[in-house]
C-alpha positions as a Python dict, from the first residue, in 0.01 Angstrom:
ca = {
    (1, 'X'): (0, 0, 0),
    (2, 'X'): (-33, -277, -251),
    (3, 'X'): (111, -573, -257),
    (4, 'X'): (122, -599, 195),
    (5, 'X'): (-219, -776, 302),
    (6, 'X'): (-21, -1085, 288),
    (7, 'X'): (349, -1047, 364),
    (8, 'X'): (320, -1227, 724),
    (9, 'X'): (236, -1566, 552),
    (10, 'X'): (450, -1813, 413),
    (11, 'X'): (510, -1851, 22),
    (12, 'X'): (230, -2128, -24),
    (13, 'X'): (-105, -2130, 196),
    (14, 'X'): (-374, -2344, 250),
    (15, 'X'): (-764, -2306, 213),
    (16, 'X'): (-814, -2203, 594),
    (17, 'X'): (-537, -1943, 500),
    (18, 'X'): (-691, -1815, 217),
    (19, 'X'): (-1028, -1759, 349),
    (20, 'X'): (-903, -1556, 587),
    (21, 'X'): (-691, -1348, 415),
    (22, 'X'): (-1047, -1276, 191),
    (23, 'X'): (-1278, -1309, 486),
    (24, 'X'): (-1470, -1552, 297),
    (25, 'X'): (-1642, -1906, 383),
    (26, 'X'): (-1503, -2254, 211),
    (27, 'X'): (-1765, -2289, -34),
    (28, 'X'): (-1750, -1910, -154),
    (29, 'X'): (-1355, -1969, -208),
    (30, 'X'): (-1431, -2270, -429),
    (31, 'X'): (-1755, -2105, -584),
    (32, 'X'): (-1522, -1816, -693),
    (33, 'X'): (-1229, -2103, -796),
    (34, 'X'): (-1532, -2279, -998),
    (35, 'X'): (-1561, -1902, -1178),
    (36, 'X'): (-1209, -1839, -1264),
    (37, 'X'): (-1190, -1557, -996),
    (38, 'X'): (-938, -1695, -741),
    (39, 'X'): (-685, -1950, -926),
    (40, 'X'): (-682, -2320, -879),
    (41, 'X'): (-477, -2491, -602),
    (42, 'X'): (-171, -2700, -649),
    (43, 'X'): (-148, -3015, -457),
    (44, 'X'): (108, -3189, -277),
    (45, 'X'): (17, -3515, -122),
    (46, 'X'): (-354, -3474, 27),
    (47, 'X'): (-277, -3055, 58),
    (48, 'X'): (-433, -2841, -116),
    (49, 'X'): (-183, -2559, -136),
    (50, 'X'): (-186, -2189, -325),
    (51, 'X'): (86, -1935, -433),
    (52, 'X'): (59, -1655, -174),
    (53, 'X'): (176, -1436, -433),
    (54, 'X'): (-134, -1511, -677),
    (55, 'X'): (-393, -1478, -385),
    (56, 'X'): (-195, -1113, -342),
    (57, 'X'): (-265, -1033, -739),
    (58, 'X'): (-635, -1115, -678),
    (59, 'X'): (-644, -859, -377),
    (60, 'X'): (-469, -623, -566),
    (61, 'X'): (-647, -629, -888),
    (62, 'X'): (-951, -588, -686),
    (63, 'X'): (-840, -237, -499),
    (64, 'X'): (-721, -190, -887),
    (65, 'X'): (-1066, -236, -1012),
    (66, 'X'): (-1241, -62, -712),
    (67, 'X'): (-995, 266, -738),
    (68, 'X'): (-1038, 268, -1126),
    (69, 'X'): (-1455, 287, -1039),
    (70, 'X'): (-1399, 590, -792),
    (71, 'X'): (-1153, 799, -1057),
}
């Protein structure tokens, strides 16, 4: 089902967060940020903080792109 990997976390993550939810190191997350392929954070204070929801769309357009390839 689309749209679940991420339900458990809170609206706004952080890096550590993020990498998990991709099951990718730090400097692939910010290598992929650098490409345009994961959006930018937002930052409040010293955080570094992303919209669940937009790290969701980025999981979902990749099952997208991977079930369009197997049609």
């Amino acid at each position: 089902m689309m749209g679940a990997i991420v339900q458990q976390y809170p609206p706004n993550i952080r890096a550590k967060q993020v990498q998990e939810i991709l099951g990718i190191k730090r400097s692939a997350m910010y290598s992929l940020i650098r490409q345009g392929r994961l959006p930018k954070p937002f930052h409040i204070g010293r955080s570094s903080l992303w919209v669940t929801a937009e790290i969701q769309s980025v999981v979902d357009a990749c099952i997208a792109r991977r079930d369009e390839a197997l049609a």
